[in-house]
PDB file of C-alpha atoms and ligand atoms in Angstrom:
ATOM      1  CA  MET A1079     110.681 131.206  97.067  1.00  0.00           C
ATOM      2  CA  SER A1080     110.359 134.899  97.481  1.00  0.00           C
ATOM      3  CA  ASP A1081     109.885 134.683  93.600  1.00  0.00           C
ATOM      4  CA  VAL A1082     107.183 132.279  93.814  1.00  0.00           C
ATOM      5  CA  ARG A1083     105.743 134.952  97.079  1.00  0.00           C
ATOM      6  CA  GLU A1084     106.120 138.102  94.491  1.00  0.00           C
ATOM      7  CA  MET A1085     104.541 136.038  91.772  1.00  0.00           C
ATOM      8  CA  ALA A1086     101.377 135.355  93.763  1.00  0.00           C
ATOM      9  CA  GLU A1087     101.355 138.901  94.566  1.00  0.00           C
ATOM     10  CA  ASP A1088     101.116 140.078  91.221  1.00  0.00           C
ATOM     11  CA  ILE A1089      98.739 137.314  89.974  1.00  0.00           C
ATOM     12  CA  GLY A1090      96.520 138.459  93.408  1.00  0.00           C
ATOM     13  CA  ARG A1091      96.435 142.271  91.915  1.00  0.00           C
ATOM     14  CA  LEU A1092      95.976 141.218  88.528  1.00  0.00           C
ATOM     15  CA  LYS A1093      93.154 138.931  88.993  1.00  0.00           C
ATOM     16  CA  LYS A1094      91.514 141.814  90.741  1.00  0.00           C
ATOM     17  CA  GLU A1095      92.108 144.140  87.768  1.00  0.00           C
ATOM     18  CA  LYS A1096      90.442 141.666  85.426  1.00  0.00           C
ATOM     19  CA  ASN A1097      87.642 141.015  88.186  1.00  0.00           C
ATOM     20  CA  ALA A1098      89.349 137.032  86.673  1.00  0.00           C
ATOM     21  CA  ILE A1099      88.900 134.069  88.838  1.00  0.00           C
ATOM     22  CA  ILE A1100      91.068 130.986  89.173  1.00  0.00           C
ATOM     23  CA  MET A1101      90.285 127.492  89.494  1.00  0.00           C
ATOM     24  CA  ALA A1102      92.755 124.501  89.529  1.00  0.00           C
ATOM     25  CA  HIS A1103      92.556 121.061  89.889  1.00  0.00           C
ATOM     26  CA  TYR A1104      93.349 119.102  92.366  1.00  0.00           C
ATOM     27  CA  TYR A1105      96.721 117.579  90.393  1.00  0.00           C
ATOM     28  CA  VAL A1106      98.432 121.064  89.296  1.00  0.00           C
ATOM     29  CA  ALA A1107     101.439 121.982  91.228  1.00  0.00           C
ATOM     30  CA  ASP A1108     101.209 122.653  95.196  1.00  0.00           C
ATOM     31  CA  GLU A1109     101.940 126.768  94.622  1.00  0.00           C
ATOM     32  CA  ILE A1110      98.813 127.139  91.849  1.00  0.00           C
ATOM     33  CA  GLN A1111      96.461 125.072  94.299  1.00  0.00           C
ATOM     34  CA  ASP A1112      97.586 127.538  97.065  1.00  0.00           C
ATOM     35  CA  ILE A1113      96.749 130.659  94.904  1.00  0.00           C
ATOM     36  CA  ALA A1114      93.377 129.374  93.156  1.00  0.00           C
ATOM     37  CA  ASP A1115      89.767 130.804  94.397  1.00  0.00           C
ATOM     38  CA  PHE A1116      88.781 127.460  93.803  1.00  0.00           C
ATOM     39  CA  VAL A1117      90.232 123.833  93.768  1.00  0.00           C
ATOM     40  CA  GLY A1118      88.675 121.138  92.930  1.00  0.00           C
ATOM     41  CA  ASP A1119      87.731 117.837  91.156  1.00  0.00           C
ATOM     42  CA  SER A1120      86.481 118.167  87.445  1.00  0.00           C
ATOM     43  CA  PHE A1121      82.756 118.036  88.638  1.00  0.00           C
ATOM     44  CA  PHE A1122      83.310 120.522  91.095  1.00  0.00           C
ATOM     45  CA  LEU A1123      85.475 123.174  89.186  1.00  0.00           C
ATOM     46  CA  ALA A1124      82.945 122.414  85.840  1.00  0.00           C
ATOM     47  CA  LYS A1125      79.686 123.427  88.552  1.00  0.00           C
ATOM     48  CA  LYS A1126      81.854 125.980  89.766  1.00  0.00           C
ATOM     49  CA  ALA A1127      81.977 127.396  86.281  1.00  0.00           C
ATOM     50  CA  THR A1128      78.245 127.728  85.718  1.00  0.00           C
ATOM     51  CA  GLU A1129      78.315 129.885  89.241  1.00  0.00           C
ATOM     52  CA  THR A1130      80.930 133.156  88.828  1.00  0.00           C
ATOM     53  CA  ASP A1131      80.440 136.381  87.970  1.00  0.00           C
ATOM     54  CA  ALA A1132      83.849 137.176  87.226  1.00  0.00           C
ATOM     55  CA  ASP A1133      84.970 138.194  83.750  1.00  0.00           C
ATOM     56  CA  ILE A1134      87.479 135.925  83.153  1.00  0.00           C
ATOM     57  CA  ILE A1135      87.797 132.194  83.911  1.00  0.00           C
ATOM     58  CA  VAL A1136      91.825 131.087  84.431  1.00  0.00           C
ATOM     59  CA  LEU A1137      91.352 127.230  84.598  1.00  0.00           C
ATOM     60  CA  CYS A1138      94.587 125.720  85.665  1.00  0.00           C
ATOM     61  CA  GLY A1139      94.170 122.353  84.699  1.00  0.00           C
ATOM     62  CA  VAL A1140      94.546 120.354  81.470  1.00  0.00           C
ATOM     63  CA  ARG A1141      92.691 121.526  77.789  1.00  0.00           C
ATOM     64  CA  PHE A1142      89.387 119.466  78.222  1.00  0.00           C
ATOM     65  CA  MET A1143      89.048 121.277  81.893  1.00  0.00           C
ATOM     66  CA  GLY A1144      89.080 124.606  79.601  1.00  0.00           C
ATOM     67  CA  GLU A1145      86.994 123.680  76.873  1.00  0.00           C
ATOM     68  CA  SER A1146      84.330 122.643  79.483  1.00  0.00           C
ATOM     69  CA  ALA A1147      84.195 126.050  81.336  1.00  0.00           C
ATOM     70  CA  LYS A1148      83.592 127.845  78.077  1.00  0.00           C
ATOM     71  CA  VAL A1149      80.796 125.807  76.745  1.00  0.00           C
ATOM     72  CA  LEU A1150      79.050 126.046  79.999  1.00  0.00           C
ATOM     73  CA  ASN A1151      79.640 130.274  79.832  1.00  0.00           C
ATOM     74  CA  PRO A1152      79.919 130.722  76.675  1.00  0.00           C
ATOM     75  CA  THR A1153      80.122 134.425  76.971  1.00  0.00           C
ATOM     76  CA  LYS A1154      83.356 134.672  78.983  1.00  0.00           C
ATOM     77  CA  LYS A1155      86.666 134.726  78.694  1.00  0.00           C
ATOM     78  CA  VAL A1156      88.662 131.187  79.482  1.00  0.00           C
ATOM     79  CA  LEU A1157      92.457 130.969  79.528  1.00  0.00           C
ATOM     80  CA  ILE A1158      94.117 128.153  80.456  1.00  0.00           C
ATOM     81  CA  PRO A1159      97.999 129.096  81.475  1.00  0.00           C
ATOM     82  CA  ASP A1160      99.051 126.249  78.648  1.00  0.00           C
ATOM     83  CA  MET A1161      97.136 125.080  75.284  1.00  0.00           C
ATOM     84  CA  ALA A1162     100.003 122.630  75.234  1.00  0.00           C
ATOM     85  CA  ALA A1163      98.795 121.210  78.431  1.00  0.00           C
ATOM     86  CA  ASP A1164      96.503 118.350  77.076  1.00  0.00           C
ATOM     87  CA  CYS A1165      94.701 114.806  78.071  1.00  0.00           C
ATOM     88  CA  PRO A1166      95.817 111.831  75.784  1.00  0.00           C
ATOM     89  CA  MET A1167      92.543 110.279  76.755  1.00  0.00           C
ATOM     90  CA  ALA A1168      90.515 113.126  75.417  1.00  0.00           C
ATOM     91  CA  HIS A1169      91.136 111.966  72.340  1.00  0.00           C
ATOM     92  CA  MET A1170      90.945 108.399  72.762  1.00  0.00           C
ATOM     93  CA  ALA A1171      87.533 108.199  70.554  1.00  0.00           C
ATOM     94  CA  THR A1172      86.025 108.738  67.353  1.00  0.00           C
ATOM     95  CA  THR A1173      82.526 110.142  66.545  1.00  0.00           C
ATOM     96  CA  ASP A1174      82.685 107.889  64.060  1.00  0.00           C
ATOM     97  CA  ARG A1175      82.560 104.951  66.269  1.00  0.00           C
ATOM     98  CA  ILE A1176      79.747 106.736  68.238  1.00  0.00           C
ATOM     99  CA  ASP A1177      77.511 106.889  64.774  1.00  0.00           C
ATOM    100  CA  GLU A1178      78.196 103.200  64.253  1.00  0.00           C
ATOM    101  CA  VAL A1179      77.275 102.401  67.640  1.00  0.00           C
ATOM    102  CA  ARG A1180      73.909 104.650  67.588  1.00  0.00           C
ATOM    103  CA  GLU A1181      73.235 103.003  63.970  1.00  0.00           C
ATOM    104  CA  LYS A1182      73.561  99.323  65.887  1.00  0.00           C
ATOM    105  CA  TYR A1183      71.526  99.717  68.966  1.00  0.00           C
ATOM    106  CA  ASP A1184      68.255 101.980  69.195  1.00  0.00           C
ATOM    107  CA  ASP A1185      67.656 101.923  72.553  1.00  0.00           C
ATOM    108  CA  VAL A1186      71.734 103.774  73.417  1.00  0.00           C
ATOM    109  CA  ALA A1187      73.236 106.382  75.409  1.00  0.00           C
ATOM    110  CA  VAL A1188      75.822 107.485  74.841  1.00  0.00           C
ATOM    111  CA  VAL A1189      78.172 108.946  77.743  1.00  0.00           C
ATOM    112  CA  CYS A1190      80.915 110.714  77.653  1.00  0.00           C
ATOM    113  CA  TYR A1191      83.743 111.484  80.433  1.00  0.00           C
ATOM    114  CA  VAL A1192      84.585 114.544  80.867  1.00  0.00           C
ATOM    115  CA  ASN A1193      88.056 113.985  80.411  1.00  0.00           C
ATOM    116  CA  SER A1194      87.429 114.758  76.676  1.00  0.00           C
ATOM    117  CA  THR A1195      87.505 117.093  73.534  1.00  0.00           C
ATOM    118  CA  ALA A1196      84.566 119.209  73.151  1.00  0.00           C
ATOM    119  CA  ASP A1197      83.878 116.686  69.311  1.00  0.00           C
ATOM    120  CA  LEU A1198      83.066 114.392  71.325  1.00  0.00           C
ATOM    121  CA  LYS A1199      80.849 115.936  73.988  1.00  0.00           C
ATOM    122  CA  ALA A1200      78.926 117.151  71.338  1.00  0.00           C
ATOM    123  CA  ALA A1201      78.489 113.620  70.229  1.00  0.00           C
ATOM    124  CA  SER A1202      77.136 112.407  72.673  1.00  0.00           C
ATOM    125  CA  ASP A1203      74.085 112.133  75.445  1.00  0.00           C
ATOM    126  CA  VAL A1204      75.399 113.014  78.548  1.00  0.00           C
ATOM    127  CA  CYS A1205      78.798 113.980  80.401  1.00  0.00           C
ATOM    128  CA  VAL A1206      80.057 112.754  83.767  1.00  0.00           C
ATOM    129  CA  THR A1207      82.718 113.313  86.279  1.00  0.00           C
ATOM    130  CA  SER A1208      84.185 110.467  88.266  1.00  0.00           C
ATOM    131  CA  ALA A1209      82.691 111.509  90.931  1.00  0.00           C
ATOM    132  CA  ASN A1210      78.841 111.179  89.397  1.00  0.00           C
ATOM    133  CA  ALA A1211      79.359 108.481  86.789  1.00  0.00           C
ATOM    134  CA  LEU A1212      77.569 106.014  89.224  1.00  0.00           C
ATOM    135  CA  LYS A1213      74.361 108.072  90.009  1.00  0.00           C
ATOM    136  CA  ILE A1214      74.009 109.745  86.002  1.00  0.00           C
ATOM    137  CA  VAL A1215      74.162 106.148  84.130  1.00  0.00           C
ATOM    138  CA  SER A1216      71.937 104.562  86.540  1.00  0.00           C
ATOM    139  CA  ARG A1217      69.487 107.297  86.227  1.00  0.00           C
ATOM    140  CA  LEU A1218      69.448 106.841  82.504  1.00  0.00           C
ATOM    141  CA  PRO A1219      66.609 105.348  80.991  1.00  0.00           C
ATOM    142  CA  GLN A1220      68.454 103.628  78.092  1.00  0.00           C
ATOM    143  CA  ARG A1221      69.935  99.662  78.112  1.00  0.00           C
ATOM    144  CA  HIS A1222      72.527 100.210  76.239  1.00  0.00           C
ATOM    145  CA  ILE A1223      75.533 102.495  77.310  1.00  0.00           C
ATOM    146  CA  TYR A1224      78.566 103.257  75.210  1.00  0.00           C
ATOM    147  CA  PHE A1225      80.871 105.144  77.390  1.00  0.00           C
ATOM    148  CA  ILE A1226      83.403 106.849  76.459  1.00  0.00           C
ATOM    149  CA  PRO A1227      86.899 107.429  76.090  1.00  0.00           C
ATOM    150  CA  ASP A1228      87.831 105.323  79.696  1.00  0.00           C
ATOM    151  CA  GLN A1229      87.347 101.462  79.672  1.00  0.00           C
ATOM    152  CA  ASN A1230      88.672 101.496  83.228  1.00  0.00           C
ATOM    153  CA  LEU A1231      85.951 103.744  84.182  1.00  0.00           C
ATOM    154  CA  ALA A1232      83.306 102.208  82.001  1.00  0.00           C
ATOM    155  CA  HIS A1233      83.989  98.853  84.061  1.00  0.00           C
ATOM    156  CA  TYR A1234      83.870 100.458  87.567  1.00  0.00           C
ATOM    157  CA  ILE A1235      80.389 101.867  86.601  1.00  0.00           C
ATOM    158  CA  ALA A1236      79.446  98.663  85.238  1.00  0.00           C
ATOM    159  CA  ASP A1237      80.345  96.250  87.197  1.00  0.00           C
ATOM    160  CA  GLN A1238      77.655  98.056  89.698  1.00  0.00           C
ATOM    161  CA  LEU A1239      74.670  98.212  86.872  1.00  0.00           C
ATOM    162  CA  PRO A1240      74.429  94.933  85.858  1.00  0.00           C
ATOM    163  CA  GLU A1241      70.928  95.739  84.588  1.00  0.00           C
ATOM    164  CA  LYS A1242      72.448  97.735  81.790  1.00  0.00           C
ATOM    165  CA  GLU A1243      74.356  96.511  79.018  1.00  0.00           C
ATOM    166  CA  PHE A1244      77.676  98.182  78.554  1.00  0.00           C
ATOM    167  CA  ILE A1245      79.474  98.544  74.768  1.00  0.00           C
ATOM    168  CA  PHE A1246      83.299  99.348  75.970  1.00  0.00           C
ATOM    169  CA  ASN A1247      86.051 101.803  74.328  1.00  0.00           C
ATOM    170  CA  ASP A1248      89.216 101.251  74.377  1.00  0.00           C
ATOM    171  CA  GLY A1249      90.644 104.321  75.840  1.00  0.00           C
ATOM    172  CA  PHE A1250      92.661 105.251  79.246  1.00  0.00           C
ATOM    173  CA  CYS A1251      94.812 107.375  81.082  1.00  0.00           C
ATOM    174  CA  HIS A1252      98.215 106.960  80.908  1.00  0.00           C
ATOM    175  CA  VAL A1253      99.195 107.964  84.681  1.00  0.00           C
ATOM    176  CA  HIS A1254      96.251 105.591  86.793  1.00  0.00           C
ATOM    177  CA  ASN A1255      96.602 102.696  83.984  1.00  0.00           C
ATOM    178  CA  SER A1256     100.443 102.488  84.682  1.00  0.00           C
ATOM    179  CA  ILE A1257      99.601 101.714  88.519  1.00  0.00           C
ATOM    180  CA  SER A1258     100.189  98.296  88.790  1.00  0.00           C
ATOM    181  CA  LEU A1259      98.487  95.576  91.508  1.00  0.00           C
ATOM    182  CA  ASP A1260     102.203  94.154  91.766  1.00  0.00           C
ATOM    183  CA  ALA A1261     103.557  97.562  92.839  1.00  0.00           C
ATOM    184  CA  LEU A1262      99.953  98.003  94.884  1.00  0.00           C
ATOM    185  CA  ARG A1263     100.559  95.293  96.863  1.00  0.00           C
ATOM    186  CA  LYS A1264     104.178  96.002  97.559  1.00  0.00           C
ATOM    187  CA  THR A1265     103.456  99.103  99.077  1.00  0.00           C
ATOM    188  CA  ARG A1266     100.182  97.171 101.217  1.00  0.00           C
ATOM    189  CA  ALA A1267     102.676  94.453 102.546  1.00  0.00           C
ATOM    190  CA  LEU A1268     104.401  97.289 103.934  1.00  0.00           C
ATOM    191  CA  LYS A1269     101.354  99.296 105.118  1.00  0.00           C
ATOM    192  CA  PRO A1270      98.989  96.545 105.928  1.00  0.00           C
ATOM    193  CA  ASP A1271      96.970  98.824 108.219  1.00  0.00           C
ATOM    194  CA  ALA A1272      96.373 101.661 105.513  1.00  0.00           C
ATOM    195  CA  PRO A1273      93.426 101.325 104.151  1.00  0.00           C
ATOM    196  CA  VAL A1274      94.011 101.619 100.073  1.00  0.00           C
ATOM    197  CA  LEU A1275      91.996 104.968  98.211  1.00  0.00           C
ATOM    198  CA  VAL A1276      91.989 104.249  94.307  1.00  0.00           C
ATOM    199  CA  HIS A1277      90.472 106.367  91.537  1.00  0.00           C
ATOM    200  CA  PRO A1278      88.374 104.916  89.379  1.00  0.00           C
ATOM    201  CA  GLU A1279      90.651 105.455  86.228  1.00  0.00           C
ATOM    202  CA  CYS A1280      93.050 102.550  87.452  1.00  0.00           C
ATOM    203  CA  LYS A1281      92.751  99.282  86.169  1.00  0.00           C
ATOM    204  CA  PRO A1282      89.875  96.394  87.249  1.00  0.00           C
ATOM    205  CA  GLU A1283      92.615  95.184  89.329  1.00  0.00           C
ATOM    206  CA  VAL A1284      93.542  97.811  91.189  1.00  0.00           C
ATOM    207  CA  VAL A1285      90.025  98.529  92.033  1.00  0.00           C
ATOM    208  CA  ALA A1286      89.578  95.562  92.897  1.00  0.00           C
ATOM    209  CA  GLU A1287      92.052  96.043  95.968  1.00  0.00           C
ATOM    210  CA  ALA A1288      90.645  99.382  97.383  1.00  0.00           C
ATOM    211  CA  ASP A1289      88.985 100.028 100.159  1.00  0.00           C
ATOM    212  CA  TYR A1290      87.853 103.395  98.590  1.00  0.00           C
ATOM    213  CA  VAL A1291      86.737 104.166  95.192  1.00  0.00           C
ATOM    214  CA  GLY A1292      86.099 107.622  93.847  1.00  0.00           C
ATOM    215  CA  SER A1293      87.212 110.923  92.543  1.00  0.00           C
ATOM    216  CA  THR A1294      89.872 112.921  94.067  1.00  0.00           C
ATOM    217  CA  SER A1295      87.232 114.984  96.099  1.00  0.00           C
ATOM    218  CA  GLY A1296      85.846 111.419  97.275  1.00  0.00           C
ATOM    219  CA  ILE A1297      89.733 110.258  98.149  1.00  0.00           C
ATOM    220  CA  ILE A1298      90.186 113.082 100.005  1.00  0.00           C
ATOM    221  CA  LYS A1299      87.050 113.274 101.716  1.00  0.00           C
ATOM    222  CA  TYR A1300      87.503 109.685 102.851  1.00  0.00           C
ATOM    223  CA  ALA A1301      90.513 110.144 104.076  1.00  0.00           C
ATOM    224  CA  THR A1302      89.937 113.270 105.841  1.00  0.00           C
ATOM    225  CA  GLU A1303      86.629 111.553 107.517  1.00  0.00           C
ATOM    226  CA  SER A1304      88.445 108.634 108.434  1.00  0.00           C
ATOM    227  CA  SER A1305      90.045 107.619 111.732  1.00  0.00           C
ATOM    228  CA  ALA A1306      92.922 105.485 110.362  1.00  0.00           C
ATOM    229  CA  LYS A1307      96.404 107.698 110.274  1.00  0.00           C
ATOM    230  CA  GLU A1308      97.622 105.982 107.146  1.00  0.00           C
ATOM    231  CA  PHE A1309      96.575 105.768 103.472  1.00  0.00           C
ATOM    232  CA  ILE A1310      97.864 104.219 100.284  1.00  0.00           C
ATOM    233  CA  VAL A1311      97.099 106.514  97.506  1.00  0.00           C
ATOM    234  CA  ALA A1312      95.925 105.820  93.963  1.00  0.00           C
ATOM    235  CA  THR A1313      96.145 108.893  91.795  1.00  0.00           C
ATOM    236  CA  GLU A1314      97.998 111.375  90.746  1.00  0.00           C
ATOM    237  CA  LEU A1315     100.424 112.688  93.061  1.00  0.00           C
ATOM    238  CA  GLY A1316      99.084 116.216  93.196  1.00  0.00           C
ATOM    239  CA  VAL A1317      96.025 115.098  95.462  1.00  0.00           C
ATOM    240  CA  MET A1318      98.650 114.658  98.273  1.00  0.00           C
ATOM    241  CA  HIS A1319      98.674 118.418  98.673  1.00  0.00           C
ATOM    242  CA  GLU A1320      95.372 119.090  99.994  1.00  0.00           C
ATOM    243  CA  LEU A1321      95.555 115.493 101.901  1.00  0.00           C
ATOM    244  CA  LYS A1322      98.343 116.789 103.685  1.00  0.00           C
ATOM    245  CA  LYS A1323      96.945 120.330 104.191  1.00  0.00           C
ATOM    246  CA  ARG A1324      93.401 118.742 105.917  1.00  0.00           C
ATOM    247  CA  ASN A1325      94.878 115.742 107.577  1.00  0.00           C
ATOM    248  CA  PRO A1326      98.850 116.950 109.381  1.00  0.00           C
ATOM    249  CA  ASP A1327      98.210 114.463 111.636  1.00  0.00           C
ATOM    250  CA  LYS A1328      98.046 111.414 108.732  1.00  0.00           C
ATOM    251  CA  VAL A1329     100.932 110.108 106.239  1.00  0.00           C
ATOM    252  CA  PHE A1330     100.000 109.220 102.836  1.00  0.00           C
ATOM    253  CA  TYR A1331     101.870 106.856 100.776  1.00  0.00           C
ATOM    254  CA  PRO A1332     101.737 106.538  97.097  1.00  0.00           C
ATOM    255  CA  ALA A1333     100.710 102.928  95.903  1.00  0.00           C
ATOM    256  CA  GLY A1334     103.476 102.674  93.490  1.00  0.00           C
ATOM    257  CA  PRO A1335     105.882 104.764  91.290  1.00  0.00           C
ATOM    258  CA  MET A1336     105.229 107.511  88.587  1.00  0.00           C
ATOM    259  CA  GLN A1337     101.751 108.815  89.451  1.00  0.00           C
ATOM    260  CA  ILE A1338     102.587 111.625  87.979  1.00  0.00           C
ATOM    261  CA  CYS A1339     100.441 113.584  84.874  1.00  0.00           C
ATOM    262  CA  PRO A1340     103.034 115.097  83.157  1.00  0.00           C
ATOM    263  CA  ASN A1341     100.426 117.329  81.550  1.00  0.00           C
ATOM    264  CA  MET A1342      99.109 118.916  84.486  1.00  0.00           C
ATOM    265  CA  LYS A1343     102.670 119.653  85.383  1.00  0.00           C
ATOM    266  CA  LYS A1344     103.217 121.575  82.512  1.00  0.00           C
ATOM    267  CA  LEU A1345     101.357 124.280  84.484  1.00  0.00           C
ATOM    268  CA  THR A1346     103.644 126.596  86.178  1.00  0.00           C
ATOM    269  CA  MET A1347     103.406 130.195  88.475  1.00  0.00           C
ATOM    270  CA  GLU A1348     105.185 131.565  85.384  1.00  0.00           C
ATOM    271  CA  LYS A1349     102.725 130.148  82.527  1.00  0.00           C
ATOM    272  CA  LEU A1350      99.696 131.414  85.459  1.00  0.00           C
ATOM    273  CA  LEU A1351     101.289 135.526  85.670  1.00  0.00           C
ATOM    274  CA  HIS A1352     102.015 135.394  82.114  1.00  0.00           C
ATOM    275  CA  VAL A1353      98.346 134.434  80.837  1.00  0.00           C
ATOM    276  CA  LEU A1354      97.042 137.168  82.998  1.00  0.00           C
ATOM    277  CA  LYS A1355      98.508 139.856  81.952  1.00  0.00           C
ATOM    278  CA  GLU A1356      98.879 139.150  78.284  1.00  0.00           C
ATOM    279  CA  GLU A1357      95.331 137.197  77.907  1.00  0.00           C
ATOM    280  CA  ASP A1358      96.845 135.385  75.135  1.00  0.00           C
ATOM    281  CA  SER A1359      96.055 131.884  75.817  1.00  0.00           C
ATOM    282  CA  GLU A1360      92.483 131.404  75.334  1.00  0.00           C
ATOM    283  CA  ILE A1361      90.065 128.908  74.558  1.00  0.00           C
ATOM    284  CA  THR A1362      88.000 129.230  71.941  1.00  0.00           C
ATOM    285  CA  LEU A1363      85.249 127.041  70.111  1.00  0.00           C
ATOM    286  CA  PRO A1364      83.106 127.225  67.270  1.00  0.00           C
ATOM    287  CA  GLU A1365      79.685 128.915  68.225  1.00  0.00           C
ATOM    288  CA  LYS A1366      77.816 125.494  66.828  1.00  0.00           C
ATOM    289  CA  LEU A1367      80.417 123.091  68.516  1.00  0.00           C
ATOM    290  CA  MET A1368      80.277 125.037  72.149  1.00  0.00           C
ATOM    291  CA  ARG A1369      75.550 124.787  71.477  1.00  0.00           C
ATOM    292  CA  GLU A1370      76.285 121.060  70.833  1.00  0.00           C
ATOM    293  CA  ALA A1371      78.227 120.221  73.388  1.00  0.00           C
ATOM    294  CA  LYS A1372      76.487 122.042  76.133  1.00  0.00           C
ATOM    295  CA  THR A1373      73.809 120.314  76.099  1.00  0.00           C
ATOM    296  CA  PRO A1374      75.262 116.427  77.388  1.00  0.00           C
ATOM    297  CA  MET A1375      76.951 119.220  79.785  1.00  0.00           C
ATOM    298  CA  GLU A1376      73.884 120.201  80.892  1.00  0.00           C
ATOM    299  CA  GLU A1377      72.531 117.315  81.042  1.00  0.00           C
ATOM    300  CA  MET A1378      75.107 116.193  83.642  1.00  0.00           C
ATOM    301  CA  LEU A1379      74.577 118.771  85.988  1.00  0.00           C
ATOM    302  CA  ARG A1380      71.010 118.402  85.774  1.00  0.00           C
ATOM    303  CA  LEU A1381      70.813 114.402  86.884  1.00  0.00           C
ATOM    304  CA  ALA A1382      74.157 114.827  89.114  1.00  0.00           C
ATOM    305  CA  LYS A1383      71.316 116.923  91.685  1.00  0.00           C
TER     306      LYS A1383
HETATM  307  P1  13P B  73      89.060 113.860  88.556  1.00  0.00           P
HETATM  308  O1  13P B  73      88.522 113.061  90.231  1.00  0.00           O
HETATM  309  O2  13P B  73      88.604 115.106  88.819  1.00  0.00           O
HETATM  310  O3  13P B  73      87.495 112.979  88.239  1.00  0.00           O
HETATM  311  O4  13P B  73      90.113 113.572  88.471  1.00  0.00           O
HETATM  312  C1  13P B  73      90.264 112.756  87.564  1.00  0.00           C
HETATM  313  C2  13P B  73      91.184 113.816  85.890  1.00  0.00           C
HETATM  314  O5  13P B  73      92.115 112.439  85.598  1.00  0.00           O
HETATM  315  C3  13P B  73      91.372 114.805  86.026  1.00  0.00           C
HETATM  316  O6  13P B  73      92.660 114.805  85.200  1.00  0.00           O
HETATM  317 FE1  SF4 B  74      94.494 112.756  81.491  1.00  0.00          FE
HETATM  318 FE2  SF4 B  74      95.639 111.317  83.085  1.00  0.00          FE
HETATM  319 FE3  SF4 B  74      96.304 113.090  82.965  1.00  0.00          FE
HETATM  320 FE4  SF4 B  74      93.677 113.468  84.149  1.00  0.00          FE
HETATM  321  S1  SF4 B  74      95.475 112.221  84.874  1.00  0.00           S
HETATM  322  S2  SF4 B  74      94.541 114.903  82.948  1.00  0.00           S
HETATM  323  S3  SF4 B  74      93.193 111.672  82.663  1.00  0.00           S
HETATM  324  S4  SF4 B  74      96.498 111.938  81.373  1.00  0.00           S
END
């Protein structure tokens, strides 16, 4: 414990010396969330990254989050504590398929969930996160929507926008996709009064059971404002830290087993301290790619307003 405290002090000192800012996603380890300047969902982190005057952004999240921060702030140094912390779903689409779809439909928007590589973002028209996808897709003039890479989030949005014709891609988040309806129903049978809070990366049949569907921030806000005292949570368990912090009198149950993202959990205090000291794990992207990926990211920020 004292090690963690010492590391936190060293991190705080280095952060000041270097005019660095630490941003963390709700899925990273509790102790990293505790020392971060900002903790939030993917949308909040992307937006905050455009508002900082720090020289260095240390993004405690998976690689695509660091890339998003870099694309939005090409002149800043963006570090992530572990380059190997990569989201498999970020690679589950191809630019070849995007080209094919563009060729087939003239009235199509390529909508890219931010959980994607910079290459995929660059080939898309607009980015979205789970917090703003519905709003943004509903504002697009095109009738056809090619939504990459997450099929589950795509189905969740498509169901609410019957006027749009979706072309689905077969990507998925292995953490959310593995939350089964069977496990959720067993938990619900034990806690019948607890509202079920579901992230839209879950399978449609799990989403259909939800009392609330939303991003990690949305889930936290809903639980905090609700008068219920117990909740069933279908997302990565890192979110429990903020849920419990804001709601010490409420109880949160995981919907099923294994709601842990192994890549988010690669980030440790040791690695965070190391990267702040050595600055040796920096996100770098070719200039042209950054320019091309920036347009759909900025379009997201504009349409989300
Ligand atoms: P958000 O709620 O931040 O969109 O989280 C989804 C996610 O899987 C991030 O890796
Ligand atoms: Fe990727 Fe899923 Fe992990 Fe998020 S929780 S980083 S989408 S694997």
